CSV table of C-alpha atoms in Angstrom, one decimal:
chain,number,residue,atom,x,y,z
A,1,UNK,CA,18.9,-5.9,-9.3
A,2,UNK,CA,14.6,-5.8,-10.4
A,3,UNK,CA,12.9,-6.6,-7.3
A,4,UNK,CA,9.4,-8.6,-7.4
A,5,UNK,CA,6.9,-7.4,-9.4
A,6,UNK,CA,3.2,-7.9,-10.0
A,7,UNK,CA,1.0,-7.1,-12.9
A,8,UNK,CA,-1.9,-5.8,-13.3
A,9,UNK,CA,-1.6,-3.0,-10.2
A,10,UNK,CA,-5.6,-3.1,-9.9
A,11,UNK,CA,-8.0,-4.9,-11.5
A,12,UNK,CA,-11.9,-4.4,-11.3
A,13,UNK,CA,-13.9,-7.3,-13.0
A,14,UNK,CA,-17.8,-8.1,-12.7
A,15,UNK,CA,-19.0,-10.9,-11.5
A,16,UNK,CA,-18.4,-14.5,-13.3
A,17,UNK,CA,-15.2,-13.3,-15.1
A,18,UNK,CA,-12.1,-15.4,-15.4
A,19,UNK,CA,-8.8,-13.5,-14.6
A,20,UNK,CA,-5.6,-13.7,-14.9
A,21,UNK,CA,-2.7,-12.3,-12.5
A,22,UNK,CA,1.1,-12.2,-13.2
A,23,UNK,CA,4.3,-12.5,-10.9
A,24,UNK,CA,7.8,-11.6,-12.2
A,25,UNK,CA,10.0,-13.1,-9.4
A,26,UNK,CA,14.0,-12.1,-8.8
A,27,UNK,CA,15.7,-14.0,-11.3
A,28,UNK,CA,17.1,-17.0,-9.9
A,29,UNK,CA,14.9,-17.6,-6.9
A,30,UNK,CA,13.6,-20.9,-6.1
A,31,UNK,CA,10.6,-20.8,-4.1
A,32,UNK,CA,7.6,-18.1,-5.1
A,33,UNK,CA,4.4,-17.8,-3.1
A,34,UNK,CA,1.0,-16.2,-3.6
A,35,UNK,CA,-0.8,-14.9,-0.6
A,36,UNK,CA,-4.4,-13.2,-0.1
A,37,UNK,CA,-4.9,-9.8,1.4
A,38,UNK,CA,-8.6,-9.4,2.2
A,39,UNK,CA,-9.3,-5.8,3.9
A,40,UNK,CA,-8.2,-5.5,7.7
A,41,UNK,CA,-7.1,-9.4,7.6
A,42,UNK,CA,-3.5,-10.8,7.5
A,43,UNK,CA,-2.3,-12.9,4.7
A,44,UNK,CA,-3.6,-16.1,3.5
A,45,UNK,CA,-1.8,-18.6,2.1
A,46,UNK,CA,-3.0,-19.9,-1.6
A,47,UNK,CA,0.1,-21.5,-3.2
A,48,UNK,CA,4.2,-22.3,-3.1
A,49,UNK,CA,6.2,-23.6,-6.2
A,50,UNK,CA,9.6,-25.1,-5.5
A,51,UNK,CA,11.9,-25.3,-8.6
A,52,UNK,CA,10.6,-28.1,-10.5
A,53,UNK,CA,8.7,-30.1,-7.8
A,54,UNK,CA,4.8,-30.3,-7.6
A,55,UNK,CA,3.3,-27.1,-5.6
A,56,UNK,CA,2.0,-27.0,-2.7
A,57,UNK,CA,-1.9,-26.0,-3.2
A,58,UNK,CA,-2.7,-26.6,0.3
A,59,UNK,CA,-4.0,-23.0,0.5
A,60,UNK,CA,-6.6,-22.2,-2.5
A,61,UNK,CA,-9.9,-21.9,-1.1
A,62,UNK,CA,-11.8,-23.2,-4.1
A,63,UNK,CA,-11.4,-25.2,-7.3
A,64,UNK,CA,-12.1,-21.8,-9.2
A,65,UNK,CA,-8.0,-20.8,-8.1
A,66,UNK,CA,-5.5,-22.3,-10.1
A,67,UNK,CA,-2.1,-21.6,-10.7
A,68,UNK,CA,1.2,-22.1,-12.8
A,69,UNK,CA,4.7,-21.8,-13.1
A,70,UNK,CA,7.5,-22.5,-15.6
A,71,UNK,CA,10.3,-23.6,-14.0
A,72,UNK,CA,11.6,-20.6,-11.8
A,73,UNK,CA,10.2,-18.0,-13.6
A,74,UNK,CA,7.0,-16.1,-14.1
A,75,UNK,CA,4.0,-17.3,-12.2
A,76,UNK,CA,0.5,-16.9,-13.4
A,77,UNK,CA,-2.5,-17.2,-10.8
A,78,UNK,CA,-6.0,-17.5,-12.3
A,79,UNK,CA,-9.7,-17.2,-11.0
A,80,UNK,CA,-12.4,-18.5,-12.3
A,81,UNK,CA,-16.1,-16.9,-12.2
A,82,UNK,CA,-15.0,-14.6,-10.2
A,83,UNK,CA,-17.3,-14.1,-6.8
A,84,UNK,CA,-17.6,-10.7,-4.8
A,85,UNK,CA,-15.5,-12.4,-1.9
A,86,UNK,CA,-12.4,-12.7,-4.5
A,87,UNK,CA,-12.2,-8.9,-4.0
A,88,UNK,CA,-8.5,-8.5,-1.9
A,89,UNK,CA,-5.4,-8.1,-2.7
A,90,UNK,CA,-3.3,-10.8,-4.3
A,91,UNK,CA,0.7,-10.6,-3.1
A,92,UNK,CA,3.4,-12.8,-4.7
A,93,UNK,CA,6.8,-13.3,-2.7
A,94,UNK,CA,10.1,-15.5,-3.8
A,95,UNK,CA,12.6,-16.6,-2.1
A,96,UNK,CA,16.1,-17.4,-2.9
A,97,UNK,CA,16.0,-21.2,-1.7
A,98,UNK,CA,12.9,-23.0,-0.7
A,99,UNK,CA,14.0,-23.1,3.0
A,100,UNK,CA,11.6,-21.8,6.0
A,101,UNK,CA,14.9,-19.9,6.8
A,102,UNK,CA,14.6,-17.6,4.0
A,103,UNK,CA,13.3,-14.0,4.0
A,104,UNK,CA,10.8,-13.5,1.4
A,105,UNK,CA,10.5,-10.8,-1.2
A,106,UNK,CA,7.2,-9.6,-1.6
A,107,UNK,CA,5.9,-7.5,-4.6
A,108,UNK,CA,3.6,-4.4,-4.9
A,109,UNK,CA,0.5,-6.5,-5.1
A,110,UNK,CA,-2.8,-6.7,-7.2
A,111,UNK,CA,-5.4,-5.2,-5.9
A,112,UNK,CA,-8.8,-7.3,-7.7
A,113,UNK,CA,-12.8,-5.5,-7.4
A,114,UNK,CA,-15.0,-7.9,-7.9
A,115,UNK,CA,-18.2,-5.9,-9.3
B,1,UNK,CA,-2.2,-26.4,13.8
B,2,UNK,CA,-0.1,-22.9,13.6
B,3,UNK,CA,-1.3,-19.7,14.0
B,4,UNK,CA,-0.2,-16.3,14.5
B,5,UNK,CA,-2.0,-13.7,16.5
B,6,UNK,CA,-1.1,-10.0,16.9
B,7,UNK,CA,-3.3,-9.0,19.6
B,8,UNK,CA,-3.3,-5.1,18.9
B,9,UNK,CA,-4.8,-3.9,15.4
B,10,UNK,CA,-4.0,-0.2,15.5
B,11,UNK,CA,-1.2,1.5,17.9
B,12,UNK,CA,-0.9,4.8,17.7
B,13,UNK,CA,1.7,6.1,19.7
B,14,UNK,CA,3.5,9.8,19.6
B,15,UNK,CA,6.8,10.6,18.7
B,16,UNK,CA,9.9,9.6,19.9
B,17,UNK,CA,7.7,7.4,22.6
B,18,UNK,CA,8.3,4.0,22.9
B,19,UNK,CA,6.4,1.1,21.5
B,20,UNK,CA,5.9,-2.4,21.5
B,21,UNK,CA,3.9,-4.2,18.7
B,22,UNK,CA,2.8,-8.0,20.6
B,23,UNK,CA,2.9,-11.3,18.6
B,24,UNK,CA,2.1,-14.5,19.7
B,25,UNK,CA,1.8,-18.0,18.3
B,26,UNK,CA,1.0,-21.5,18.5
B,27,UNK,CA,2.9,-24.1,17.2
B,28,UNK,CA,3.7,-27.6,18.1
B,29,UNK,CA,7.0,-28.1,16.0
B,30,UNK,CA,9.8,-25.6,16.2
B,31,UNK,CA,9.2,-22.5,14.4
B,32,UNK,CA,11.2,-19.6,12.9
B,33,UNK,CA,9.8,-15.8,13.5
B,34,UNK,CA,9.5,-13.0,11.1
B,35,UNK,CA,8.2,-9.3,11.2
B,36,UNK,CA,7.4,-7.8,8.0
B,37,UNK,CA,6.7,-4.0,7.7
B,38,UNK,CA,4.5,-2.3,5.1
B,39,UNK,CA,5.1,1.4,4.6
B,40,UNK,CA,2.0,3.1,2.6
B,41,UNK,CA,1.8,1.9,-1.0
B,42,UNK,CA,5.1,0.1,-0.6
B,43,UNK,CA,5.6,-3.7,-0.7
B,44,UNK,CA,6.8,-5.9,2.5
B,45,UNK,CA,10.1,-5.6,3.6
B,46,UNK,CA,11.3,-7.5,6.1
B,47,UNK,CA,12.3,-6.0,9.2
B,48,UNK,CA,14.3,-8.8,11.0
B,49,UNK,CA,13.9,-12.5,11.8
B,50,UNK,CA,14.8,-15.3,14.7
B,51,UNK,CA,16.2,-18.6,13.0
B,52,UNK,CA,18.6,-19.5,16.2
B,53,UNK,CA,20.9,-18.5,19.3
B,54,UNK,CA,20.3,-14.8,21.0
B,55,UNK,CA,16.5,-14.5,21.7
B,56,UNK,CA,17.0,-11.2,21.0
B,57,UNK,CA,17.6,-10.0,17.3
B,58,UNK,CA,18.1,-6.4,16.3
B,59,UNK,CA,16.5,-5.2,12.6
B,60,UNK,CA,16.5,-2.0,10.7
B,61,UNK,CA,15.7,1.5,11.9
B,62,UNK,CA,16.3,0.5,15.0
B,63,UNK,CA,13.3,-2.0,15.9
B,64,UNK,CA,14.5,-5.4,17.9
B,65,UNK,CA,12.6,-8.5,19.1
B,66,UNK,CA,12.9,-11.0,21.7
B,67,UNK,CA,11.5,-14.5,21.5
B,68,UNK,CA,10.1,-15.6,24.5
B,69,UNK,CA,10.0,-19.9,24.1
B,70,UNK,CA,8.4,-20.2,27.2
B,71,UNK,CA,5.6,-17.4,26.5
B,72,UNK,CA,5.6,-18.3,23.1
B,73,UNK,CA,5.6,-14.8,22.1
B,74,UNK,CA,7.6,-12.7,19.9
B,75,UNK,CA,7.2,-8.9,20.6
B,76,UNK,CA,8.7,-6.0,18.1
B,77,UNK,CA,10.1,-3.4,20.6
B,78,UNK,CA,11.4,0.3,19.6
B,79,UNK,CA,12.8,2.8,22.4
B,80,UNK,CA,11.6,6.0,20.4
B,81,UNK,CA,10.0,5.7,17.2
B,82,UNK,CA,9.5,8.3,14.6
B,83,UNK,CA,7.1,9.6,12.3
B,84,UNK,CA,8.4,7.5,9.4
B,85,UNK,CA,7.8,4.7,11.5
B,86,UNK,CA,3.9,4.8,10.4
B,87,UNK,CA,3.6,1.3,8.6
B,88,UNK,CA,1.5,-1.7,9.3
B,89,UNK,CA,3.9,-3.9,11.1
B,90,UNK,CA,3.1,-8.1,10.2
B,91,UNK,CA,4.5,-11.2,12.3
B,92,UNK,CA,4.8,-14.4,10.5
B,93,UNK,CA,6.1,-18.2,11.3
B,94,UNK,CA,7.7,-20.5,9.4
B,95,UNK,CA,8.1,-24.6,11.0
B,96,UNK,CA,11.4,-26.3,10.9
B,97,UNK,CA,12.4,-28.3,7.7
B,98,UNK,CA,8.7,-27.1,6.2
B,99,UNK,CA,8.4,-24.4,4.0
B,100,UNK,CA,5.4,-22.2,4.7
B,101,UNK,CA,4.9,-19.1,6.4
B,102,UNK,CA,2.0,-18.5,8.4
B,103,UNK,CA,1.5,-14.7,9.1
B,104,UNK,CA,-0.6,-12.5,11.6
B,105,UNK,CA,-3.3,-10.1,11.0
B,106,UNK,CA,-1.1,-7.1,10.9
B,107,UNK,CA,-0.6,-4.1,13.6
B,108,UNK,CA,-1.3,-0.8,12.2
B,109,UNK,CA,1.9,1.6,13.6
B,110,UNK,CA,0.3,5.3,13.6
B,111,UNK,CA,3.2,7.9,14.6
B,112,UNK,CA,1.5,11.4,15.6
B,113,UNK,CA,3.9,14.1,15.9
């Protein structure tokens, strides 16, 4: 079956512009995570969606970052007024259940470059 | 606070040699432990995970890891590496009954012929 997909694969934008990143999880997966991976660093948790529950936004670095997910489908991560420090690979992962023993299935990522 | 430390950012090794990639974590509660691998130009995929039971866990491609609670470690090992094992390896933990995952900074394994 299809895995997690993300679009675009690459995005170059100018400082101050807004960007929207998309994640299509595996069909039927309950939970969806967004991570940021800066060059040479590990994965930094951003936000977590679990079914119809309120999302865990504790990892969002500033109010310029927001994300939405409708039910158990597509999610979008929006970064407003982008800054150069936002340059990173943004990864999305989904899990079948919303439990901490689950395997995460990752998308290929979106590489964001802010000029 | 929880944290995951991968002590080596890069590990060069010759083909057919053994390798150990180190991972230490800190947590005040019980954890589950994972190793993920990212091959060049591919997404992360699960290598193995420890949930409970035997502290020695076997994964794909001949890798294994041992959970050591007293040393709060979960080192990844392979007795004989192959060129195709060249990749970046990430250690991760999740907390019991709390759906959040914490990742280390990754170790790049470079297998040389």
